[in-house]
Amino acid sequence: MEDILEVEGKPSVEEISENAPQKKEETLEEMLSRHRKEISQLQNKEMALKKAAAKGSKAEQKAKKKQVEEEISHLSAKLKEKHEEELAFAGCSSTNRREKGDLDSLVKAVAGVSVTNRVDKSKPSKSVQRREKRAQQEAAREQRIQEEQRNIVSERATENEKLERKLEPLGLAINEIKPDGHCLYRAVEDQLALHTGGSSPYTYQQLREMTATYMRNHAPDFLPFFLSENMGDAQSNNTPAERFENYCREVESTAAWGGQLELGALTHCLRKHIMIFSGSFPDVEMGNEYKSEGGNGLSNSTIMLSYHRHAFGLGEHYNSVVPNSLE
């Protein structure tokens, strides 16, 4: 199973967690930028490992997926610790050296708590104080991001495990969709291609345009829900109708993430029953009027999606759900 942990063209475990390139004299801004890049590399590695694990028998795939989850969790924790240590050094003066393994002292230093006495007792200038304060605030912020990232990895693993247990008895599996803001429409496009046995009759962009057009033409059905979900825009000078129109423009011409409103429009545009599986929330059905029961309770033309609350550190995400024989 070791072969699934090596993916051509992707950074290795050591490259991500230990040997990331560092400049000899690295500013705090450069360090934070590198940290973000290393987190992104780890997310890309996770996707690559998942694709590599989706091969072999059902039992082999399950074992490989578990190994991937464990490996990513380990790498995430290791990367977090490495970043914390680097940030701690950046938050200390040149005379403040840490004892080996004294991570608590480093964390206090990042938070702006003195861990040793300064050799220079003179009061720093206001400009120096401001720079130090900004550095400490940025370092503390970076630590919070790292902690959130570690929590997301753990929550994602739990969510994926629950979803797998739900789909496996149905003979279903996840087909990963690119997380680029178009995931809902790309997932629907993938399902339509599955139904036709070839290519989808609509691209993800055409699905966006169809969704926006349907919402405009049936504004009374969507406007109350739109307003309830966008209470924060109530102070806008635009009328509710104008705000809704701006929202529809975003649906058809940007990478704005799609949700329940868009799913409601799609089910009527396509005249399809839509089933959304989730490991975090109860499953949702839409468009029951278009449902034609099959032997397993799902129609052959049902669009099956999975909703992920904790995906890739990016938040909400949709994937396509397919028969496990096609995974």
Short mmCIF file of C-alpha atoms in Angstrom, two decimals:
data_model
loop_
_atom_site.label_atom_id
_atom_site.label_comp_id
_atom_site.label_asym_id
_atom_site.label_seq_id
_atom_site.Cartn_x
_atom_site.Cartn_y
_atom_site.Cartn_z
CA MET A 1 0.00 0.00 0.00
CA GLU A 2 3.00 2.29 0.19
CA ASP A 3 2.65 3.02 -3.52
CA ILE A 4 -0.42 5.19 -3.00
CA LEU A 5 1.64 7.65 -1.00
CA GLU A 6 3.84 8.49 -3.99
CA VAL A 7 2.11 10.53 -6.70
CA GLU A 8 4.05 11.68 -9.73
CA GLY A 9 4.33 15.45 -10.05
CA LYS A 10 3.19 16.07 -6.47
CA PRO A 11 5.36 17.15 -3.52
CA SER A 12 6.48 14.27 -1.32
CA VAL A 13 5.71 13.96 2.37
CA GLU A 14 9.18 15.21 3.26
CA GLU A 15 8.99 18.12 0.84
CA ILE A 16 5.78 19.36 2.42
CA SER A 17 6.47 18.76 6.09
CA GLU A 18 10.23 19.12 6.43
CA ASN A 19 12.18 20.37 3.45
CA ALA A 20 10.04 23.27 2.21
CA PRO A 21 12.37 25.92 0.71
CA GLN A 22 13.26 28.70 3.08
CA LYS A 23 15.23 31.87 2.50
CA LYS A 24 18.28 32.54 4.59
CA GLU A 25 16.92 35.92 5.62
CA GLU A 26 13.13 35.54 5.53
CA THR A 27 10.78 38.35 6.50
CA LEU A 28 7.59 37.63 8.43
CA GLU A 29 5.50 38.38 5.33
CA GLU A 30 7.58 35.96 3.26
CA MET A 31 7.26 33.32 5.98
CA LEU A 32 3.46 33.65 6.12
CA SER A 33 3.25 33.48 2.34
CA ARG A 34 5.33 30.30 2.37
CA HIS A 35 3.12 28.82 5.10
CA ARG A 36 0.00 29.40 2.98
CA LYS A 37 1.74 27.80 -0.01
CA GLU A 38 2.70 24.75 2.06
CA ILE A 39 -0.90 24.37 3.28
CA SER A 40 -2.09 24.55 -0.33
CA GLN A 41 0.48 21.91 -1.33
CA LEU A 42 -0.81 19.62 1.41
CA GLN A 43 -4.40 20.06 0.17
CA ASN A 44 -3.30 19.26 -3.40
CA LYS A 45 -1.44 16.20 -2.14
CA GLU A 46 -4.58 15.00 -0.36
CA MET A 47 -6.60 15.19 -3.58
CA ALA A 48 -3.88 13.34 -5.51
CA LEU A 49 -3.63 10.60 -2.89
CA LYS A 50 -7.41 10.13 -2.89
CA LYS A 51 -7.43 9.68 -6.66
CA ALA A 52 -4.55 7.20 -6.43
CA ALA A 53 -6.40 5.28 -3.71
CA ALA A 54 -9.52 4.83 -5.86
CA LYS A 55 -8.11 1.75 -7.57
CA GLY A 56 -8.26 -1.96 -6.94
CA SER A 57 -10.90 -4.00 -5.20
CA LYS A 58 -13.46 -2.53 -2.85
CA ALA A 59 -11.57 -3.77 0.22
CA GLU A 60 -8.28 -2.40 -1.11
CA GLN A 61 -9.84 0.99 -1.82
CA LYS A 62 -11.26 1.18 1.69
CA ALA A 63 -7.91 0.33 3.27
CA LYS A 64 -6.09 2.81 1.05
CA LYS A 65 -8.55 5.60 1.84
CA LYS A 66 -8.08 5.03 5.54
CA GLN A 67 -4.33 5.15 5.08
CA VAL A 68 -4.64 8.43 3.18
CA GLU A 69 -6.74 9.98 5.94
CA GLU A 70 -4.19 8.95 8.56
CA GLU A 71 -1.27 10.19 6.48
CA ILE A 72 -2.86 13.59 5.82
CA SER A 73 -3.82 13.98 9.48
CA HIS A 74 -0.21 13.21 10.48
CA LEU A 75 1.20 15.63 7.89
CA SER A 76 -1.19 18.38 8.92
CA ALA A 77 -0.21 18.12 12.58
CA LYS A 78 3.48 17.99 11.68
CA LEU A 79 3.19 21.02 9.39
CA LYS A 80 1.30 22.95 12.06
CA GLU A 81 4.01 22.28 14.63
CA LYS A 82 6.71 23.35 12.18
CA HIS A 83 4.89 26.59 11.38
CA GLU A 84 4.33 27.35 15.06
CA GLU A 85 8.03 26.97 15.78
CA GLU A 86 9.00 29.25 12.89
CA LEU A 87 6.45 31.87 13.94
CA ALA A 88 7.69 31.70 17.50
CA PHE A 89 11.21 32.49 16.37
CA ALA A 90 9.89 35.41 14.33
CA GLY A 91 8.10 36.76 17.43
CA CYS A 92 11.24 36.72 19.59
CA SER A 93 14.14 39.17 19.58
CA SER A 94 17.61 38.00 18.52
CA THR A 95 18.61 37.56 22.16
CA ASN A 96 15.67 35.30 22.96
CA ARG A 97 16.72 31.74 22.12
CA ARG A 98 14.49 28.81 23.00
CA GLU A 99 15.44 25.71 24.86
CA LYS A 100 15.08 22.66 22.62
CA GLY A 101 11.52 21.35 22.76
CA ASP A 102 10.23 24.29 24.80
CA LEU A 103 7.23 24.89 22.55
CA ASP A 104 5.13 26.48 25.30
CA SER A 105 7.64 29.30 25.67
CA LEU A 106 7.62 29.81 21.92
CA VAL A 107 3.85 30.07 21.79
CA LYS A 108 3.95 32.65 24.58
CA ALA A 109 6.55 34.61 22.67
CA VAL A 110 4.35 34.65 19.55
CA ALA A 111 1.45 35.92 21.67
CA GLY A 112 3.63 38.75 22.92
CA VAL A 113 4.41 37.34 26.38
CA SER A 114 8.00 37.86 27.52
CA VAL A 115 9.81 34.57 28.15
CA THR A 116 13.25 35.97 28.96
CA ASN A 117 14.61 39.35 29.94
CA ARG A 118 15.83 41.56 27.13
CA VAL A 119 19.50 42.45 27.16
CA ASP A 120 18.75 45.90 25.79
CA LYS A 121 16.66 47.71 28.41
CA SER A 122 16.19 50.84 26.32
CA LYS A 123 12.65 51.58 25.18
CA PRO A 124 12.13 50.86 21.46
CA SER A 125 10.84 53.59 19.19
CA LYS A 126 7.13 53.82 18.39
CA SER A 127 7.72 52.63 14.83
CA VAL A 128 9.55 49.55 16.15
CA GLN A 129 6.75 48.92 18.65
CA ARG A 130 4.16 49.14 15.88
CA ARG A 131 6.11 46.70 13.69
CA GLU A 132 6.49 44.29 16.57
CA LYS A 133 2.81 44.54 17.41
CA ARG A 134 1.81 43.88 13.79
CA ALA A 135 4.21 40.94 13.64
CA GLN A 136 2.77 39.48 16.84
CA GLN A 137 -0.81 39.95 15.63
CA GLU A 138 -0.03 38.35 12.27
CA ALA A 139 1.79 35.47 13.94
CA ALA A 140 -1.14 34.89 16.31
CA ARG A 141 -3.53 34.99 13.36
CA GLU A 142 -1.41 32.44 11.50
CA GLN A 143 -1.49 30.16 14.53
CA ARG A 144 -5.30 30.36 14.62
CA ILE A 145 -5.40 29.45 10.92
CA GLN A 146 -3.15 26.45 11.58
CA GLU A 147 -5.35 25.30 14.45
CA GLU A 148 -8.47 25.64 12.32
CA GLN A 149 -6.77 23.69 9.55
CA ARG A 150 -5.96 20.83 11.92
CA ASN A 151 -9.56 20.77 13.17
CA ILE A 152 -10.87 20.78 9.60
CA VAL A 153 -8.75 17.75 8.71
CA SER A 154 -10.18 15.86 11.70
CA GLU A 155 -13.76 16.95 10.99
CA ARG A 156 -13.38 16.12 7.30
CA ALA A 157 -12.17 12.60 8.12
CA THR A 158 -15.16 12.05 10.44
CA GLU A 159 -17.60 13.44 7.87
CA ASN A 160 -16.17 11.30 5.05
CA GLU A 161 -16.32 8.17 7.20
CA LYS A 162 -19.99 8.74 8.04
CA LEU A 163 -20.81 9.42 4.39
CA GLU A 164 -18.98 6.28 3.26
CA ARG A 165 -20.93 4.15 5.74
CA LYS A 166 -24.14 5.64 4.36
CA LEU A 167 -23.31 5.11 0.66
CA GLU A 168 -21.66 1.68 0.82
CA PRO A 169 -24.87 -0.33 1.52
CA LEU A 170 -26.46 1.42 -1.48
CA GLY A 171 -23.60 0.38 -3.76
CA LEU A 172 -22.60 4.02 -4.21
CA ALA A 173 -19.33 5.92 -4.00
CA ILE A 174 -17.98 9.47 -4.36
CA ASN A 175 -16.64 10.83 -7.64
CA GLU A 176 -14.41 13.78 -6.69
CA ILE A 177 -15.25 17.11 -8.31
CA LYS A 178 -12.82 20.00 -8.67
CA PRO A 179 -13.28 22.50 -5.77
CA ASP A 180 -13.30 25.75 -7.77
CA GLY A 181 -16.63 27.42 -6.92
CA HIS A 182 -18.38 25.63 -9.79
CA CYS A 183 -18.52 22.31 -7.92
CA LEU A 184 -22.34 22.11 -7.73
CA TYR A 185 -22.74 22.64 -11.47
CA ARG A 186 -19.77 20.43 -12.36
CA ALA A 187 -21.23 17.66 -10.18
CA VAL A 188 -24.62 17.96 -11.95
CA GLU A 189 -22.82 17.95 -15.31
CA ASP A 190 -21.05 14.74 -14.27
CA GLN A 191 -24.39 13.16 -13.32
CA LEU A 192 -26.01 14.12 -16.63
CA ALA A 193 -23.09 12.56 -18.51
CA LEU A 194 -23.56 9.38 -16.45
CA HIS A 195 -27.24 9.25 -17.35
CA THR A 196 -26.60 9.63 -21.10
CA GLY A 197 -23.67 7.24 -21.12
CA GLY A 198 -21.60 9.88 -22.89
CA SER A 199 -21.18 13.60 -22.55
CA SER A 200 -23.57 15.88 -20.69
CA PRO A 201 -26.08 17.83 -22.80
CA TYR A 202 -25.13 20.93 -20.77
CA THR A 203 -21.81 22.31 -19.61
CA TYR A 204 -21.45 23.65 -16.07
CA GLN A 205 -21.58 27.20 -17.49
CA GLN A 206 -24.81 26.49 -19.36
CA LEU A 207 -26.25 25.04 -16.15
CA ARG A 208 -25.37 28.28 -14.37
CA GLU A 209 -27.13 30.34 -17.02
CA MET A 210 -30.20 28.08 -16.98
CA THR A 211 -30.36 28.36 -13.19
CA ALA A 212 -30.16 32.17 -13.23
CA THR A 213 -32.81 32.43 -15.97
CA TYR A 214 -35.22 30.15 -14.10
CA MET A 215 -34.75 32.11 -10.87
CA ARG A 216 -35.44 35.42 -12.67
CA ASN A 217 -38.55 34.03 -14.37
CA HIS A 218 -39.86 32.64 -11.06
CA ALA A 219 -38.67 35.41 -8.76
CA PRO A 220 -41.73 35.24 -6.43
CA ASP A 221 -40.81 31.62 -5.61
CA PHE A 222 -37.22 32.48 -4.71
CA LEU A 223 -37.24 36.07 -3.42
CA PRO A 224 -38.53 35.31 0.14
CA PHE A 225 -35.85 32.65 0.64
CA PHE A 226 -33.18 34.89 -0.88
CA LEU A 227 -34.07 37.74 1.48
CA SER A 228 -34.08 35.48 4.54
CA GLU A 229 -30.63 34.15 3.65
CA ASN A 230 -29.21 37.60 2.92
CA MET A 231 -30.39 39.64 5.88
CA GLY A 232 -26.95 41.25 6.11
CA ASP A 233 -27.63 43.14 2.86
CA ALA A 234 -30.78 44.74 4.21
CA GLN A 235 -29.00 48.07 4.70
CA SER A 236 -28.25 48.30 0.97
CA ASN A 237 -29.81 51.20 -0.95
CA ASN A 238 -30.95 48.75 -3.62
CA THR A 239 -34.50 47.40 -3.60
CA PRO A 240 -35.02 43.68 -2.86
CA ALA A 241 -35.70 43.12 -6.58
CA GLU A 242 -32.42 44.83 -7.52
CA ARG A 243 -30.47 42.82 -4.97
CA PHE A 244 -32.02 39.61 -6.29
CA GLU A 245 -31.10 40.56 -9.85
CA ASN A 246 -27.50 41.20 -8.79
CA TYR A 247 -27.50 37.76 -7.16
CA CYS A 248 -28.76 36.14 -10.39
CA ARG A 249 -25.98 37.87 -12.34
CA GLU A 250 -23.43 36.36 -9.96
CA VAL A 251 -24.98 32.92 -10.45
CA GLU A 252 -24.60 33.06 -14.24
CA SER A 253 -21.32 34.93 -14.64
CA THR A 254 -19.05 34.23 -11.64
CA ALA A 255 -17.72 31.26 -9.65
CA ALA A 256 -20.17 31.97 -6.83
CA TRP A 257 -20.85 28.83 -4.80
CA GLY A 258 -24.28 27.27 -5.36
CA GLY A 259 -26.64 26.18 -2.60
CA GLN A 260 -30.26 25.35 -1.87
CA LEU A 261 -31.75 28.11 -4.05
CA GLU A 262 -29.76 26.98 -7.05
CA LEU A 263 -30.58 23.31 -6.45
CA GLY A 264 -34.28 24.23 -6.32
CA ALA A 265 -33.97 25.94 -9.69
CA LEU A 266 -31.96 23.11 -11.24
CA THR A 267 -34.45 20.42 -10.30
CA HIS A 268 -37.16 22.30 -12.26
CA CYS A 269 -34.89 23.33 -15.15
CA LEU A 270 -33.85 19.75 -15.73
CA ARG A 271 -37.11 18.19 -14.49
CA LYS A 272 -35.01 15.81 -12.40
CA HIS A 273 -35.29 14.31 -8.96
CA ILE A 274 -32.19 15.35 -6.94
CA MET A 275 -30.82 13.45 -3.95
CA ILE A 276 -28.14 15.06 -1.75
CA PHE A 277 -26.26 12.76 0.64
CA SER A 278 -24.33 14.18 3.58
CA GLY A 279 -22.15 12.94 6.41
CA SER A 280 -22.92 16.02 8.53
CA PHE A 281 -26.64 16.57 7.97
CA PRO A 282 -29.76 14.55 7.09
CA ASP A 283 -30.04 13.66 3.40
CA VAL A 284 -32.16 16.01 1.28
CA GLU A 285 -34.49 15.23 -1.63
CA MET A 286 -35.71 17.80 -4.13
CA GLY A 287 -38.03 17.50 -7.10
CA ASN A 288 -40.04 14.53 -5.85
CA GLU A 289 -42.62 15.26 -8.56
CA TYR A 290 -40.02 14.15 -11.13
CA LYS A 291 -39.13 10.95 -9.26
CA SER A 292 -39.70 7.56 -10.83
CA GLU A 293 -39.07 4.84 -8.26
CA GLY A 294 -36.51 2.17 -9.10
CA GLY A 295 -35.80 -1.06 -7.35
CA ASN A 296 -33.60 0.58 -4.71
CA GLY A 297 -35.85 3.59 -4.17
CA LEU A 298 -33.82 5.77 -6.53
CA SER A 299 -34.68 6.51 -10.15
CA ASN A 300 -32.18 5.76 -12.88
CA SER A 301 -32.45 9.44 -13.79
CA THR A 302 -32.01 10.72 -10.22
CA ILE A 303 -29.20 13.24 -9.87
CA MET A 304 -27.15 12.09 -6.86
CA LEU A 305 -24.81 14.51 -5.14
CA SER A 306 -22.85 14.54 -1.90
CA TYR A 307 -22.64 17.62 0.31
CA HIS A 308 -19.44 18.15 2.29
CA ARG A 309 -19.40 20.70 5.10
CA HIS A 310 -15.68 20.33 5.81
CA ALA A 311 -13.94 20.00 2.45
CA PHE A 312 -10.33 20.87 1.62
CA GLY A 313 -10.22 23.62 4.23
CA LEU A 314 -12.39 25.64 1.87
CA GLY A 315 -15.75 25.06 3.47
CA GLU A 316 -18.78 23.64 1.69
CA HIS A 317 -18.39 21.47 -1.40
CA TYR A 318 -20.40 19.14 -3.68
CA ASN A 319 -19.29 15.89 -5.30
CA SER A 320 -21.00 13.52 -7.70
CA VAL A 321 -22.29 10.17 -6.35
CA VAL A 322 -21.94 7.21 -8.70
CA PRO A 323 -22.32 3.41 -8.57
CA ASN A 324 -19.18 2.03 -6.94
CA SER A 325 -18.52 -0.09 -10.02
CA LEU A 326 -17.79 3.17 -11.87
CA GLU A 327 -15.55 4.71 -9.17
#
